[in-house]
Tab-separated table of C-alpha atoms and ligand atoms in Angstrom:
chain	number	residue	atom	x	y	z
B	4	UNK	CA	-41.817	-16.169	56.333
B	5	UNK	CA	-41.789	-12.875	54.469
B	6	UNK	CA	-38.217	-12.215	56.038
B	7	UNK	CA	-37.551	-15.664	54.948
B	8	UNK	CA	-38.631	-15.204	51.317
B	9	UNK	CA	-36.878	-11.474	50.683
B	10	UNK	CA	-33.214	-12.840	51.800
B	11	UNK	CA	-34.142	-15.881	49.554
B	12	UNK	CA	-34.816	-13.799	46.639
B	13	UNK	CA	-31.888	-11.609	47.850
B	14	UNK	CA	-29.766	-14.842	46.840
B	15	UNK	CA	-30.712	-15.445	44.131
B	16	UNK	CA	-30.403	-12.411	42.550
B	17	UNK	CA	-27.037	-12.001	44.421
B	18	UNK	CA	-26.011	-15.667	42.509
B	19	UNK	CA	-27.204	-14.306	39.202
B	20	UNK	CA	-24.976	-11.272	39.213
B	21	UNK	CA	-22.138	-14.001	40.634
B	22	UNK	CA	-22.341	-16.113	37.607
B	23	UNK	CA	-23.420	-13.963	35.039
B	24	UNK	CA	-19.589	-12.483	34.862
B	25	UNK	CA	-18.433	-9.728	32.392
B	26	UNK	CA	-19.581	-10.456	28.640
B	27	UNK	CA	-16.205	-11.002	27.126
B	28	UNK	CA	-14.931	-8.786	24.030
B	29	UNK	CA	-12.542	-10.198	21.397
B	30	UNK	CA	-10.222	-7.491	20.173
B	31	UNK	CA	-7.413	-7.987	17.564
B	32	UNK	CA	-3.876	-6.592	16.669
B	33	UNK	CA	-1.410	-8.297	14.173
B	34	UNK	CA	1.006	-6.744	16.648
B	35	UNK	CA	2.837	-8.149	19.306
B	36	UNK	CA	2.590	-7.285	23.269
B	37	UNK	CA	4.641	-4.023	23.743
B	38	UNK	CA	3.892	-2.649	20.004
B	39	UNK	CA	2.582	1.125	20.400
B	40	UNK	CA	-0.818	-0.149	18.871
B	41	UNK	CA	-1.231	-3.085	21.264
B	42	UNK	CA	-0.118	-0.952	23.994
B	43	UNK	CA	-2.701	1.776	22.903
B	44	UNK	CA	-5.322	-1.273	22.943
B	45	UNK	CA	-4.732	-2.140	26.605
B	46	UNK	CA	-5.318	1.546	27.374
B	47	UNK	CA	-8.801	1.023	25.550
B	48	UNK	CA	-9.829	-2.004	27.126
B	49	UNK	CA	-9.195	-0.717	30.776
B	50	UNK	CA	-11.480	1.917	30.578
B	51	UNK	CA	-14.187	0.338	28.958
B	52	UNK	CA	-14.149	-2.392	31.764
B	53	UNK	CA	-13.595	-0.017	34.649
B	54	UNK	CA	-16.423	2.541	32.821
B	55	UNK	CA	-18.908	0.189	32.523
B	56	UNK	CA	-18.443	-1.272	35.708
B	57	UNK	CA	-16.976	-4.961	35.017
B	58	UNK	CA	-19.527	-5.421	32.486
B	59	UNK	CA	-17.144	-5.874	29.318
B	60	UNK	CA	-13.827	-7.261	29.380
B	61	UNK	CA	-11.674	-6.795	26.716
B	62	UNK	CA	-9.603	-9.594	25.485
B	63	UNK	CA	-6.840	-8.536	23.445
B	64	UNK	CA	-5.289	-11.245	21.076
B	65	UNK	CA	-2.092	-9.722	19.922
B	66	UNK	CA	0.636	-11.018	16.890
B	67	UNK	CA	-2.472	-12.026	14.217
B	68	UNK	CA	-3.495	-14.862	16.707
B	69	UNK	CA	-7.354	-14.151	15.014
B	70	UNK	CA	-5.887	-14.245	11.455
B	71	UNK	CA	-4.129	-11.720	9.226
B	72	UNK	CA	-5.675	-8.544	8.339
B	73	UNK	CA	-8.167	-8.987	5.880
B	74	UNK	CA	-9.677	-12.088	7.793
B	75	UNK	CA	-9.589	-10.366	10.791
B	76	UNK	CA	-11.930	-7.056	9.113
B	77	UNK	CA	-14.047	-9.681	7.322
B	78	UNK	CA	-14.651	-11.350	10.838
B	79	UNK	CA	-15.149	-8.148	12.359
B	80	UNK	CA	-17.961	-7.259	9.658
B	81	UNK	CA	-19.593	-10.262	10.425
B	82	UNK	CA	-19.162	-10.016	14.617
B	83	UNK	CA	-17.190	-12.958	15.385
B	84	UNK	CA	-14.621	-10.240	16.308
B	85	UNK	CA	-15.734	-7.692	18.488
B	86	UNK	CA	-13.071	-4.685	18.135
B	87	UNK	CA	-10.011	-4.647	15.346
B	88	UNK	CA	-7.178	-2.648	15.224
B	89	UNK	CA	-5.709	-2.351	12.069
B	90	UNK	CA	-4.297	-0.625	9.433
B	91	UNK	CA	-6.066	1.174	6.940
B	92	UNK	CA	-4.718	-0.757	3.518
B	93	UNK	CA	-7.093	-3.595	4.154
B	94	UNK	CA	-10.444	-1.709	4.888
B	95	UNK	CA	-9.886	0.200	1.724
B	96	UNK	CA	-11.043	-3.554	-0.149
B	97	UNK	CA	-14.042	-2.982	1.877
B	98	UNK	CA	-14.465	0.890	1.563
B	99	UNK	CA	-12.933	2.473	-1.068
B	100	UNK	CA	-12.934	6.166	0.120
B	101	UNK	CA	-10.321	5.360	3.090
B	102	UNK	CA	-8.037	4.357	0.461
B	103	UNK	CA	-7.325	7.985	-0.087
B	104	UNK	CA	-5.018	7.960	2.568
B	105	UNK	CA	-3.042	5.700	0.973
B	106	UNK	CA	-2.002	8.172	-1.670
B	107	UNK	CA	1.575	8.642	-1.882
B	108	UNK	CA	2.915	11.871	-0.560
B	109	UNK	CA	-0.583	13.109	0.611
B	110	UNK	CA	0.390	14.547	3.858
B	111	UNK	CA	3.486	16.793	4.408
B	112	UNK	CA	4.487	15.171	7.790
B	113	UNK	CA	3.077	13.697	10.763
B	114	UNK	CA	1.398	16.754	12.388
B	115	UNK	CA	-0.205	17.341	9.052
B	116	UNK	CA	-1.870	14.091	9.101
B	117	UNK	CA	-2.923	14.211	12.451
B	118	UNK	CA	-4.963	17.472	11.707
B	119	UNK	CA	-6.575	15.925	8.848
B	120	UNK	CA	-7.306	12.653	10.700
B	121	UNK	CA	-8.734	14.773	14.106
B	122	UNK	CA	-10.535	16.847	11.731
B	123	UNK	CA	-13.762	17.016	10.086
B	124	UNK	CA	-12.244	14.979	7.118
B	125	UNK	CA	-10.718	12.048	9.331
B	126	UNK	CA	-14.223	12.082	11.310
B	127	UNK	CA	-16.145	11.760	7.727
B	128	UNK	CA	-14.101	8.977	6.761
B	129	UNK	CA	-14.667	7.142	9.958
B	130	UNK	CA	-18.554	7.552	10.358
B	131	UNK	CA	-18.081	6.424	6.586
B	132	UNK	CA	-17.741	3.021	7.913
B	133	UNK	CA	-20.617	2.093	8.967
B	134	UNK	CA	-21.321	1.321	5.171
B	135	UNK	CA	-19.708	-1.844	5.514
B	136	UNK	CA	-20.570	-2.629	9.545
B	137	UNK	CA	-17.676	-1.456	10.885
B	138	UNK	CA	-17.535	1.732	13.618
B	139	UNK	CA	-14.358	3.389	13.199
B	140	UNK	CA	-13.566	4.880	16.979
B	141	UNK	CA	-10.079	6.606	16.378
B	142	UNK	CA	-6.760	6.779	14.055
B	143	UNK	CA	-3.340	5.643	15.577
B	144	UNK	CA	-0.473	6.703	14.322
B	145	UNK	CA	1.573	4.205	11.818
B	146	UNK	CA	4.453	6.637	10.753
B	147	UNK	CA	5.818	6.822	7.242
B	148	UNK	CA	6.512	3.642	5.329
B	149	UNK	CA	9.849	3.295	3.382
B	150	UNK	CA	11.375	0.209	1.193
B	151	UNK	CA	13.610	-2.374	2.270
B	152	UNK	CA	15.225	-4.682	0.565
B	153	UNK	CA	17.606	-7.249	0.523
B	154	UNK	CA	20.098	-7.739	-2.660
B	155	UNK	CA	20.070	-3.434	-3.164
B	156	UNK	CA	19.860	-0.530	-1.993
B	157	UNK	CA	16.586	1.655	-3.647
B	158	UNK	CA	18.097	4.929	-4.140
B	159	UNK	CA	16.132	6.149	-6.883
B	160	UNK	CA	12.413	4.905	-8.652
B	161	UNK	CA	14.461	3.292	-11.616
B	162	UNK	CA	16.453	0.746	-9.061
B	163	UNK	CA	13.076	-0.548	-8.188
B	164	UNK	CA	12.339	-2.055	-11.876
B	165	UNK	CA	11.421	-5.633	-11.958
B	166	UNK	CA	11.780	-5.889	-8.527
B	167	UNK	CA	9.191	-7.876	-6.651
B	168	UNK	CA	7.857	-5.980	-3.505
B	169	UNK	CA	5.088	-7.211	-1.103
B	170	UNK	CA	3.006	-4.870	-0.498
B	171	UNK	CA	-0.851	-4.859	1.790
B	172	UNK	CA	-3.540	-6.397	0.457
B	173	UNK	CA	-4.443	-2.641	-1.008
B	174	UNK	CA	-5.362	-1.669	-4.102
B	175	UNK	CA	-3.498	1.456	-4.374
B	176	UNK	CA	-0.628	0.363	-2.856
B	177	UNK	CA	-0.842	-2.280	-5.540
B	178	UNK	CA	-1.062	0.310	-8.270
B	179	UNK	CA	1.456	2.338	-6.536
B	180	UNK	CA	3.963	-0.347	-7.068
B	181	UNK	CA	3.366	-0.742	-10.498
B	182	UNK	CA	3.771	3.443	-11.295
B	183	UNK	CA	7.299	2.790	-9.741
B	184	UNK	CA	7.966	-0.236	-12.013
B	185	UNK	CA	7.897	-2.804	-9.615
B	186	UNK	CA	6.386	-5.856	-9.230
B	187	UNK	CA	3.940	-5.777	-6.209
B	188	UNK	CA	3.151	-9.210	-4.579
B	189	UNK	CA	0.085	-8.530	-1.982
B	190	UNK	CA	0.784	-10.794	0.235
B	191	UNK	CA	-0.157	-11.066	5.013
B	192	UNK	CA	2.220	-9.238	7.126
B	193	UNK	CA	3.046	-12.872	8.783
B	194	UNK	CA	4.257	-14.360	5.230
B	195	UNK	CA	7.133	-11.185	4.867
B	196	UNK	CA	10.055	-12.705	7.076
B	197	UNK	CA	9.995	-15.752	5.041
B	198	UNK	CA	9.109	-14.478	2.106
B	199	UNK	CA	12.718	-12.487	2.158
B	200	UNK	CA	14.546	-15.195	3.667
B	201	UNK	CA	13.541	-17.908	0.316
B	202	UNK	CA	13.964	-14.881	-2.223
B	203	UNK	CA	9.897	-15.339	-2.803
B	204	UNK	CA	10.020	-11.527	-2.713
B	205	UNK	CA	13.111	-8.846	-3.356
B	206	UNK	CA	11.893	-6.543	-0.515
B	207	UNK	CA	8.767	-4.775	1.358
B	208	UNK	CA	7.990	-1.605	2.962
B	209	UNK	CA	6.933	-0.073	6.150
B	210	UNK	CA	7.523	1.939	9.316
B	211	UNK	CA	10.624	1.726	11.308
B	212	UNK	CA	8.840	0.222	14.289
B	213	UNK	CA	7.376	-2.705	11.865
B	214	UNK	CA	10.569	-3.264	10.231
B	215	UNK	CA	12.073	-3.796	13.651
B	216	UNK	CA	9.579	-5.852	15.364
B	217	UNK	CA	9.343	-8.035	12.620
B	218	UNK	CA	13.464	-8.381	12.021
B	219	UNK	CA	12.840	-7.942	8.753
B	220	UNK	CA	15.723	-6.160	9.249
B	221	UNK	CA	17.953	-9.601	9.564
B	222	UNK	CA	17.092	-10.608	6.399
B	223	UNK	CA	16.314	-7.140	4.027
B	224	UNK	CA	19.270	-4.744	5.433
B	225	UNK	CA	19.383	-2.513	2.754
B	226	UNK	CA	16.560	0.415	4.627
B	227	UNK	CA	15.798	3.456	2.068
B	228	UNK	CA	13.839	6.278	3.837
B	229	UNK	CA	11.833	7.720	0.929
B	230	UNK	CA	9.167	8.096	2.919
B	231	UNK	CA	6.310	7.307	0.071
B	232	UNK	CA	3.325	7.055	2.746
B	233	UNK	CA	1.953	7.281	6.052
B	234	UNK	CA	-1.164	4.658	6.319
B	235	UNK	CA	-2.620	5.494	9.573
B	236	UNK	CA	-3.947	2.604	11.755
B	237	UNK	CA	-7.462	2.593	12.826
B	238	UNK	CA	-9.724	0.858	15.830
B	239	UNK	CA	-13.066	-0.419	14.689
B	240	UNK	CA	-15.955	-2.116	16.412
B	241	UNK	CA	-18.194	-4.780	14.827
B	242	UNK	CA	-21.503	-2.798	13.631
B	243	UNK	CA	-23.365	-6.052	15.090
B	244	UNK	CA	-21.687	-5.041	18.858
B	245	UNK	CA	-22.332	-1.493	18.265
B	246	UNK	CA	-25.952	-1.748	17.483
B	247	UNK	CA	-26.260	-3.718	20.849
B	248	UNK	CA	-24.646	-1.352	22.923
B	249	UNK	CA	-26.403	1.100	25.131
B	250	UNK	CA	-26.271	4.861	23.834
B	251	UNK	CA	-24.653	5.081	27.218
B	252	UNK	CA	-21.813	2.949	26.180
B	253	UNK	CA	-21.215	3.919	22.926
B	254	UNK	CA	-20.506	6.822	24.566
B	255	UNK	CA	-17.900	4.632	26.695
B	256	UNK	CA	-16.185	3.253	24.386
B	257	UNK	CA	-15.693	5.954	21.576
B	258	UNK	CA	-14.371	7.992	24.792
B	259	UNK	CA	-12.136	4.772	25.946
B	260	UNK	CA	-11.085	4.508	22.320
B	261	UNK	CA	-10.266	8.743	21.955
B	262	UNK	CA	-8.163	8.404	25.114
B	263	UNK	CA	-5.821	5.619	24.204
B	264	UNK	CA	-4.430	7.828	21.251
B	265	UNK	CA	-2.432	9.959	23.177
B	266	UNK	CA	-0.649	6.822	24.370
B	267	UNK	CA	-0.468	5.283	21.074
B	268	UNK	CA	1.060	8.143	19.759
B	269	UNK	CA	3.833	9.043	22.262
B	270	UNK	CA	4.842	5.174	22.520
B	271	UNK	CA	5.060	5.679	18.822
B	272	UNK	CA	7.716	8.520	18.864
B	273	UNK	CA	9.662	6.428	21.312
B	274	UNK	CA	9.459	3.509	19.287
B	275	UNK	CA	9.965	5.251	16.096
B	276	UNK	CA	13.572	6.438	17.601
B	277	UNK	CA	14.236	3.259	19.270
B	278	UNK	CA	13.520	1.234	16.176
B	279	UNK	CA	15.698	3.304	14.307
B	280	UNK	CA	18.828	2.627	16.794
B	281	UNK	CA	17.893	-0.754	17.080
B	282	UNK	CA	18.051	-1.579	13.419
B	283	UNK	CA	21.482	-0.225	12.945
B	284	UNK	CA	22.628	-2.424	15.779
B	285	UNK	CA	21.339	-4.962	14.189
B	286	UNK	CA	22.932	-4.197	10.636
B	287	UNK	CA	20.502	-2.412	8.800
B	288	UNK	CA	21.956	0.028	6.511
B	289	UNK	CA	20.234	3.190	6.521
B	290	UNK	CA	19.938	5.441	3.178
B	291	UNK	CA	18.340	8.807	2.592
B	292	UNK	CA	17.196	8.829	-0.884
B	293	UNK	CA	16.469	11.851	-3.089
B	294	UNK	CA	12.397	12.102	-2.081
B	295	UNK	CA	11.657	14.404	-4.845
B	296	UNK	CA	12.348	11.663	-7.886
B	297	UNK	CA	9.826	9.386	-5.758
B	298	UNK	CA	7.462	12.378	-5.623
B	299	UNK	CA	7.916	12.950	-9.067
B	300	UNK	CA	7.748	9.548	-10.508
B	301	UNK	CA	4.267	9.216	-8.304
B	302	UNK	CA	2.704	11.383	-9.942
B	303	UNK	CA	0.553	9.300	-12.648
B	304	UNK	CA	-1.150	7.336	-9.528
B	305	UNK	CA	-3.199	10.440	-9.235
B	306	UNK	CA	-4.314	10.542	-12.560
B	307	UNK	CA	-6.163	6.896	-11.517
B	308	UNK	CA	-7.723	7.873	-8.907
B	309	UNK	CA	-9.944	11.082	-10.260
B	310	UNK	CA	-12.477	10.153	-7.229
B	311	UNK	CA	-9.751	11.296	-4.797
B	312	UNK	CA	-8.941	14.491	-6.551
B	313	UNK	CA	-11.492	16.905	-4.835
B	314	UNK	CA	-10.647	15.206	-1.298
B	315	UNK	CA	-6.990	15.466	-2.019
B	316	UNK	CA	-7.606	19.348	-2.474
B	317	UNK	CA	-9.208	19.746	0.673
B	318	UNK	CA	-6.379	17.917	2.568
B	319	UNK	CA	-3.846	19.581	1.047
B	320	UNK	CA	-5.352	22.568	1.983
B	321	UNK	CA	-5.552	21.953	5.658
B	322	UNK	CA	-2.737	24.195	7.178
A	420	BDP	C1	2.350	-2.529	9.783
A	420	BDP	C2	0.620	-1.843	10.539
A	420	BDP	C3	0.390	-3.378	10.490
A	420	BDP	C4	-0.047	-3.873	8.887
A	420	BDP	C5	1.506	-4.129	8.192
A	420	BDP	C6	1.345	-4.376	7.051
A	420	BDP	O1	0.897	-1.230	11.610
A	420	BDP	O2	-1.294	-3.793	10.788
A	420	BDP	O3	-0.432	-5.295	8.803
A	420	BDP	O4	1.835	-2.932	8.231
A	420	BDP	O5	2.627	-4.130	6.419
A	420	BDP	O6	2.368	-1.006	9.736
A	420	BDP	O7	0.991	-4.993	6.361
């Protein structure tokens, strides 16, 4: 009888495990499969699944299936989305200090940016996100953003006068366009192709992999590499989920994110090269404007953001 009971209890427990299944986590990204950020998320997901022995399964929803970035940030804060890879831009409206990373010509180059992001300044800002209900796990590379336009190339800041330029929903970017004399049109990433095609906007700005992936080069073929900003991406977890994780699981999530960074960086560099080649083959014309003209023209923006002054000096001092 006792033996029978033991077997019964074991069977019941076994069945419970069988049917409990993994906890499904939803991860958002507005890029398509294959893009460096989405592939980075896949690495992170795999590490989480393996290291938690299958307790968690991360389902990735690419191509803005869960909404445009502003909406997904809101949903992540509410806990409806568990993991989110977004540009820092849509975060600025929720957490102003992050806006410092969208100041133009802030970083000298890719290497400088990574030193800052992976040093104490980057860590502090990631930590700060908790104040608004997001737990920042890591940054991803998003290169440098430059202008692309439909009718004529942007060779000097004056060329932007009166042009309607799509920007991310980021107050710093909106003000940057104003300082340059353009009319900023804040718009979701997914709407840009049609807006360029129908003349709702005269141009937009982004890094080469995004310009290529979205096929914006088909409708805006003048690409001027002024590299005005280097706005990194960030991977965040909802604080609602975070607070349910055990201390060990928190370490696993952080480790998984960090493990994915080097992979994303590698793909990023490959994609930059591939994108520049592909857009030119697709008919885009590349211009190399005198960057110093743009650097001069954006200076008034720095006066508009005295709250970033101290941090900017610290960033510039990072060698
Ligand atoms: C790309 C970012 C993406 C943004 C997009 C944009 O990777 O997250 O949504 O820019 O311009 O570079 O909105």
